[in-house]
Coordinates of C-alpha atoms in Angstrom, one line a residue:
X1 CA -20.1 0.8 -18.4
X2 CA -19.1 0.6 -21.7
X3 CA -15.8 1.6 -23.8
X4 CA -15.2 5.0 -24.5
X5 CA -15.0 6.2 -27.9
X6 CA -11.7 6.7 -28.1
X7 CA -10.2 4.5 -25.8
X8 CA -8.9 5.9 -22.9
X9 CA -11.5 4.1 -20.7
X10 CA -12.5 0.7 -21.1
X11 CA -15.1 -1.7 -20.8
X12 CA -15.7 -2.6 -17.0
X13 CA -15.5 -6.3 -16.1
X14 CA -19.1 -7.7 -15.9
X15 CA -19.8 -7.7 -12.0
X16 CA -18.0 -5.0 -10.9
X17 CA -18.7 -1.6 -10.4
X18 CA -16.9 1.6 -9.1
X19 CA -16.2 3.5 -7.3
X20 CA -15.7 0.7 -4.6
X21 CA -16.0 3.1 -1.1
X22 CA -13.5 1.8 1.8
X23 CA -14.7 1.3 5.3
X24 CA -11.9 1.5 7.0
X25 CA -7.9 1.6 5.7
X26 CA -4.7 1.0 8.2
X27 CA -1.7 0.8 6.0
X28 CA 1.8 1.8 6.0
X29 CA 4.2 2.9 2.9
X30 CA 8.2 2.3 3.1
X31 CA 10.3 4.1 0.7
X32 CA 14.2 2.4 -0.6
X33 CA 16.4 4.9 -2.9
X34 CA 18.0 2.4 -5.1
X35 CA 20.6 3.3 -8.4
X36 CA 18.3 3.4 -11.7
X37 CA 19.9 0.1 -13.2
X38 CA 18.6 -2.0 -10.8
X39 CA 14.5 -1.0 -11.7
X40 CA 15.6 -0.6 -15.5
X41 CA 14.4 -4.6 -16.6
X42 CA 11.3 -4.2 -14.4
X43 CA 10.1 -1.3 -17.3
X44 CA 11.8 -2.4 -20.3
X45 CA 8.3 -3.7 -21.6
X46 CA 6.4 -0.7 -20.5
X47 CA 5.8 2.9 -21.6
X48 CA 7.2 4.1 -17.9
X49 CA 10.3 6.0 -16.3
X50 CA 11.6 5.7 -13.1
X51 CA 11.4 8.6 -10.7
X52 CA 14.2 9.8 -9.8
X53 CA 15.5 11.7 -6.3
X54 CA 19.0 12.9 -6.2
X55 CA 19.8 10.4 -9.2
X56 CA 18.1 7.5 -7.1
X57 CA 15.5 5.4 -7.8
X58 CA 12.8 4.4 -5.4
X59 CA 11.0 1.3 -4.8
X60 CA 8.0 1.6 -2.5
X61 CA 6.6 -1.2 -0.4
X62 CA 3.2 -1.0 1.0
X63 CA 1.2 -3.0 3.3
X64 CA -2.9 -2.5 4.0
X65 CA -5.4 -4.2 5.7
X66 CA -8.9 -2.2 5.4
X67 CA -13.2 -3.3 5.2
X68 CA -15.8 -2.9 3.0
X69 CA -19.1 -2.9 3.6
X70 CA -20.9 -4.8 0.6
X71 CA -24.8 -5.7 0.7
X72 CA -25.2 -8.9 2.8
X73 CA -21.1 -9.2 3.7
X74 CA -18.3 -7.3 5.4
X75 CA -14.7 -7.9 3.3
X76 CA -12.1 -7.8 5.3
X77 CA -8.5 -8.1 3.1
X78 CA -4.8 -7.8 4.1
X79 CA -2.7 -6.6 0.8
X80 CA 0.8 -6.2 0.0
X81 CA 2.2 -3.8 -2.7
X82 CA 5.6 -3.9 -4.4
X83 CA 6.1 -0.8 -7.0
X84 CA 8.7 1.6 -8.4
X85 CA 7.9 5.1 -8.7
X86 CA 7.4 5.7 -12.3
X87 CA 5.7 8.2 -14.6
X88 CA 4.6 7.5 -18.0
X89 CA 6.9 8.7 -20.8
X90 CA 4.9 10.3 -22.7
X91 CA 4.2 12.7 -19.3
X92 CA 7.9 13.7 -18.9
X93 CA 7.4 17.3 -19.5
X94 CA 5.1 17.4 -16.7
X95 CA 7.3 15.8 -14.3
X96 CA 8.1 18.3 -11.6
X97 CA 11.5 18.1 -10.3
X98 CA 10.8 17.7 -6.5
X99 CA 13.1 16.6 -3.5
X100 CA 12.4 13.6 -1.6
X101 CA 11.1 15.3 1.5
X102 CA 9.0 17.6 -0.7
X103 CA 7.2 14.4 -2.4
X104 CA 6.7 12.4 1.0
X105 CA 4.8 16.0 2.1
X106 CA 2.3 15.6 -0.5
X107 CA 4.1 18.2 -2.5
X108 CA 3.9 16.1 -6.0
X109 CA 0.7 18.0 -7.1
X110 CA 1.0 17.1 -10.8
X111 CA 0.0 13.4 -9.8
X112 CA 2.3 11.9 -12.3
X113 CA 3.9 10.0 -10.5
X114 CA 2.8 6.8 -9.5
X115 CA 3.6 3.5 -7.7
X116 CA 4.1 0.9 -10.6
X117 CA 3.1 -2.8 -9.3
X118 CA 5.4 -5.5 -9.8
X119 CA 3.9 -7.9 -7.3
X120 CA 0.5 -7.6 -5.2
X121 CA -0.6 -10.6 -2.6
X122 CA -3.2 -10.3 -0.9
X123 CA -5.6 -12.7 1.6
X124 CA -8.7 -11.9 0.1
X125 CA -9.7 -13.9 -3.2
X126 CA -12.5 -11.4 -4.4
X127 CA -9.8 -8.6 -3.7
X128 CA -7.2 -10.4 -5.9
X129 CA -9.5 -10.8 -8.7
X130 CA -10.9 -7.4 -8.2
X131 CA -7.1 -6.3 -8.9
X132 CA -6.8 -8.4 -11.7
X133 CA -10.0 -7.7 -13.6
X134 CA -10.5 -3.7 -12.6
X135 CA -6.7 -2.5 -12.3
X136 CA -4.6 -5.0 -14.0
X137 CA -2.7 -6.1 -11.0
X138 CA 0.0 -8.5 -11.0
X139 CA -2.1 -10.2 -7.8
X140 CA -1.7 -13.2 -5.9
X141 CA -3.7 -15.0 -2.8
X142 CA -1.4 -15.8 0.0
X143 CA -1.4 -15.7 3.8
X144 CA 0.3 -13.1 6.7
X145 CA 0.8 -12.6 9.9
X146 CA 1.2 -9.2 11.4
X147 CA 0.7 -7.0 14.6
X148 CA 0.5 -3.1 13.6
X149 CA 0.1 -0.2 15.9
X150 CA -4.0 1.0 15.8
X151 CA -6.0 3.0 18.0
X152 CA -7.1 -0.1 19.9
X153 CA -3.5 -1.0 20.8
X154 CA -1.1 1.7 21.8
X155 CA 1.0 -1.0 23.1
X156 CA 2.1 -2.2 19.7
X157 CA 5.0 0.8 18.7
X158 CA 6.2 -1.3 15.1
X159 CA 4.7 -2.6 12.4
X160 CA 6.0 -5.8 12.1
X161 CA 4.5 -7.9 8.9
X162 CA 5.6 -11.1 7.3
X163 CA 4.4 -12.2 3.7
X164 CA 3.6 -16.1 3.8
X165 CA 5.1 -18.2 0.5
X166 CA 1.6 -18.9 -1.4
X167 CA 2.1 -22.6 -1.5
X168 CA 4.2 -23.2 1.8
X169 CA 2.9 -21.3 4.3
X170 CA 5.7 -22.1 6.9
X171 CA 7.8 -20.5 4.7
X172 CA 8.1 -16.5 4.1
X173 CA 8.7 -14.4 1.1
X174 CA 10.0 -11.1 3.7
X175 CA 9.4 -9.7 7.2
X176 CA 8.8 -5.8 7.8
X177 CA 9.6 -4.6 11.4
X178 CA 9.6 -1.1 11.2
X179 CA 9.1 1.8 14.7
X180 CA 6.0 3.2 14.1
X181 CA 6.9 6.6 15.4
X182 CA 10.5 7.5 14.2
X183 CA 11.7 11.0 14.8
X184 CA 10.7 13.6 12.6
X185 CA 7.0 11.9 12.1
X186 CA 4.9 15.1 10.9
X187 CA 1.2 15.5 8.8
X188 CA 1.2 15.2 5.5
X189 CA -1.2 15.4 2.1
X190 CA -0.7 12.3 0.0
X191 CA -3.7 12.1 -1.5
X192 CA -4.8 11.0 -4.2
X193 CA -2.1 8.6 -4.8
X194 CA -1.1 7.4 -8.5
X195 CA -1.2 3.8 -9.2
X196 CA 0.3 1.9 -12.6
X197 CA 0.1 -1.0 -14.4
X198 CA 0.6 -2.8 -17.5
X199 CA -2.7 -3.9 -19.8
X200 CA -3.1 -7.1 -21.4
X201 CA -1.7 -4.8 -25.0
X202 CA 1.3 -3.6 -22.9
X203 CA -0.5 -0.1 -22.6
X204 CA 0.0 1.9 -19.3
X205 CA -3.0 1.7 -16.8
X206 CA -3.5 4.6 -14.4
X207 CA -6.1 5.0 -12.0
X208 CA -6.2 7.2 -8.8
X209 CA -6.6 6.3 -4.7
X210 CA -8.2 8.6 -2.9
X211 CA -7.5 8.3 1.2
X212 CA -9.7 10.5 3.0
X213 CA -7.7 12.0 5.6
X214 CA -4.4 12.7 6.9
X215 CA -0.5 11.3 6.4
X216 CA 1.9 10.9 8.9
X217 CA 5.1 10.9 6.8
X218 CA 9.4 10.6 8.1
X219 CA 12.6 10.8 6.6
X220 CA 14.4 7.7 7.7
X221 CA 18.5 8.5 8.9
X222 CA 18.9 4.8 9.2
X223 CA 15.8 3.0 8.2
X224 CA 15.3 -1.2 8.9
X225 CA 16.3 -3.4 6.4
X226 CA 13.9 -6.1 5.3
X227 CA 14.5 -9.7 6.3
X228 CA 14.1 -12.0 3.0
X229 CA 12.5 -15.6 4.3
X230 CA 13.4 -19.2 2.1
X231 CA 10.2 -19.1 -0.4
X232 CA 11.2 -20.1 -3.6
X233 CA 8.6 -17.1 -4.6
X234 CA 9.5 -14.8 -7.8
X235 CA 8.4 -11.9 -5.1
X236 CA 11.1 -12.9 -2.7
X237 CA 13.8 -13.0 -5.8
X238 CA 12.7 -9.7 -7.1
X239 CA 12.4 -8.3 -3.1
X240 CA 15.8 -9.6 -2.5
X241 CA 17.7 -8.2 -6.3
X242 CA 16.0 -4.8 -5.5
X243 CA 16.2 -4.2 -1.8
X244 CA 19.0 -6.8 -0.3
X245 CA 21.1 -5.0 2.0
X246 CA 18.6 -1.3 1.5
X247 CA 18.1 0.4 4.4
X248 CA 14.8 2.5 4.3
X249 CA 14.7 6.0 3.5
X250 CA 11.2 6.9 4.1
X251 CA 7.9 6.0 5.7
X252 CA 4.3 7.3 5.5
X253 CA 1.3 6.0 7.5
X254 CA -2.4 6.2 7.8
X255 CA -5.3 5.2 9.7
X256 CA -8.8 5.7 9.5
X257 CA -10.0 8.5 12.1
X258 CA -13.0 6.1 14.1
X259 CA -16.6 6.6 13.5
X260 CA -18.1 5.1 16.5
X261 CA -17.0 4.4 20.2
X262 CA -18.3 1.9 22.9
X263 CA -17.2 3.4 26.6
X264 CA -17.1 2.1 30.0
X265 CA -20.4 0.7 31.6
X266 CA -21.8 1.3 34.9
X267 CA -23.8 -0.3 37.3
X268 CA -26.9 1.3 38.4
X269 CA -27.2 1.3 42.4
X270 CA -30.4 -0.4 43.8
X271 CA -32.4 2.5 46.3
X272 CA -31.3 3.3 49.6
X273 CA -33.4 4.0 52.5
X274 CA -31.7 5.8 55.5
X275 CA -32.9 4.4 58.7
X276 CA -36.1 4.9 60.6

């Protein structure tokens, strides 16, 4: 695909193509209100403004592991996202003014809004330069280990997830352990959700994720705070100068609905005869 005429959509990388369909998605999305000042030098260099709820900023964490079917392969990739909620400047006039609640609903309709990435690991090189070369993404290849609730494991009521240091893998850049069902869990219509970065020129990239299907959003009274492990990561610095001592305020989760079930077998009994 080539440039458009006047800009607003460049070239595609050679190699790639999109739309790029998901096979499945599991992910989870934890909201933190912090005070403006403490986003301000992460969009000093960017045509962006912080969102802002009741004078608060909010940084968003978000964790997915989802498949893609592609040819002769199945990718499989486990991702981390670290944004602010921001909105170009040039959009301010469109900016609705919307309470928290009202925007974890699915009630920011405008779509101005949008998670701006500072950070993105991920386990999956293709995925990571997929990021890079499509969406601009700050992205890195690192390791995790997690156990999240899915259909295939009611047992497991938290998402617990810890980001692995890049180079050192015995050592962690944070730990999520979050209930999976806090009070107050209801529906909800996120979709499609904003994403921004920064292009090579400094310009603001936008493109759109589409999740087919339903939300299940909270308000958090007294959400978990994040656990901050010894990597000597720029992640963990910036995780721990944003969201050291944060409690969550909000949490939004999703999971593919399942295509396809295998039940219980049976045996077959072998003929009976009654006696002569």
């Amino acid at each position: 695909m080539t440039a458009s005429p006047n800009g607003v959509f460049p070239p595609l990388p050679e190699g790639f193509s999109l739309p790029f369909y998901y096979a499945s998605v599991n992910a989870i999305w934890v909201y933190y209100k912090v005070p403006p000042e403490k986003v301000a030098p992460y969009l000093q260099d960017i045509a962006l403004e912080p969102a802002l709820f009741d004078g608060q900023a909010l940084v968003l964490l978000h964790f997915q592991r989802y498949t893609g079917f592609i040819s002769s392969a199945l990718s499989a990739v486990n991702e981390v996202q670290l944004n602010i909620i921001a909105y170009p400047g040039v959009l301010a006039a469109q900016v609705p003014a919307i309470s928290f609640p009202d925007f974890l609903a699915g009630g920011e309709q405008t779509k101005t809004l949008g998670a701006y990435r500072l950070y993105v690991p991920a386990d999956n090189p293709f995925a990571a330069k997929a990021g890079r070369e499509l969406f601009n993404e700050p992205t890195f290849v690192t390791t995790f280990n997690y156990a999240v609730p899915d259909i295939n494991d009611p047992s497991q009521r938290s998402w617990v997830v810890t980001c692995n240091d890049p180079d050192k893998p015995t050592e962690q850049i944070f730990t999520l352990d979050i209930d999976a069902n806090p009070p107050g869990l209801t529906p909800s219509a996120m979709s499609p959700i904003m994403q921004y970065t920064r292009d090579p020129a400094g310009l603001v990239f936008a493109y759109a994720w589409n999740v087919f299907g339903v939300f299940a959003s909270a308000i958090l009274d007294r959400g978990p705070k994040l656990v901050f492990g010894g990597s000597s990561h720029a992640m963990r610095s910036a995780m721990q100068g944003l969201l050291d001592g944060v409690p969550a305020v909000g949490m939004q989760t999703f999971e593919t609905p399942p295509v396809a079930t295998s039940t219980r077998g049976y045996l077959v009994q072998p003929e009976t005869h009654a006696p002569a």
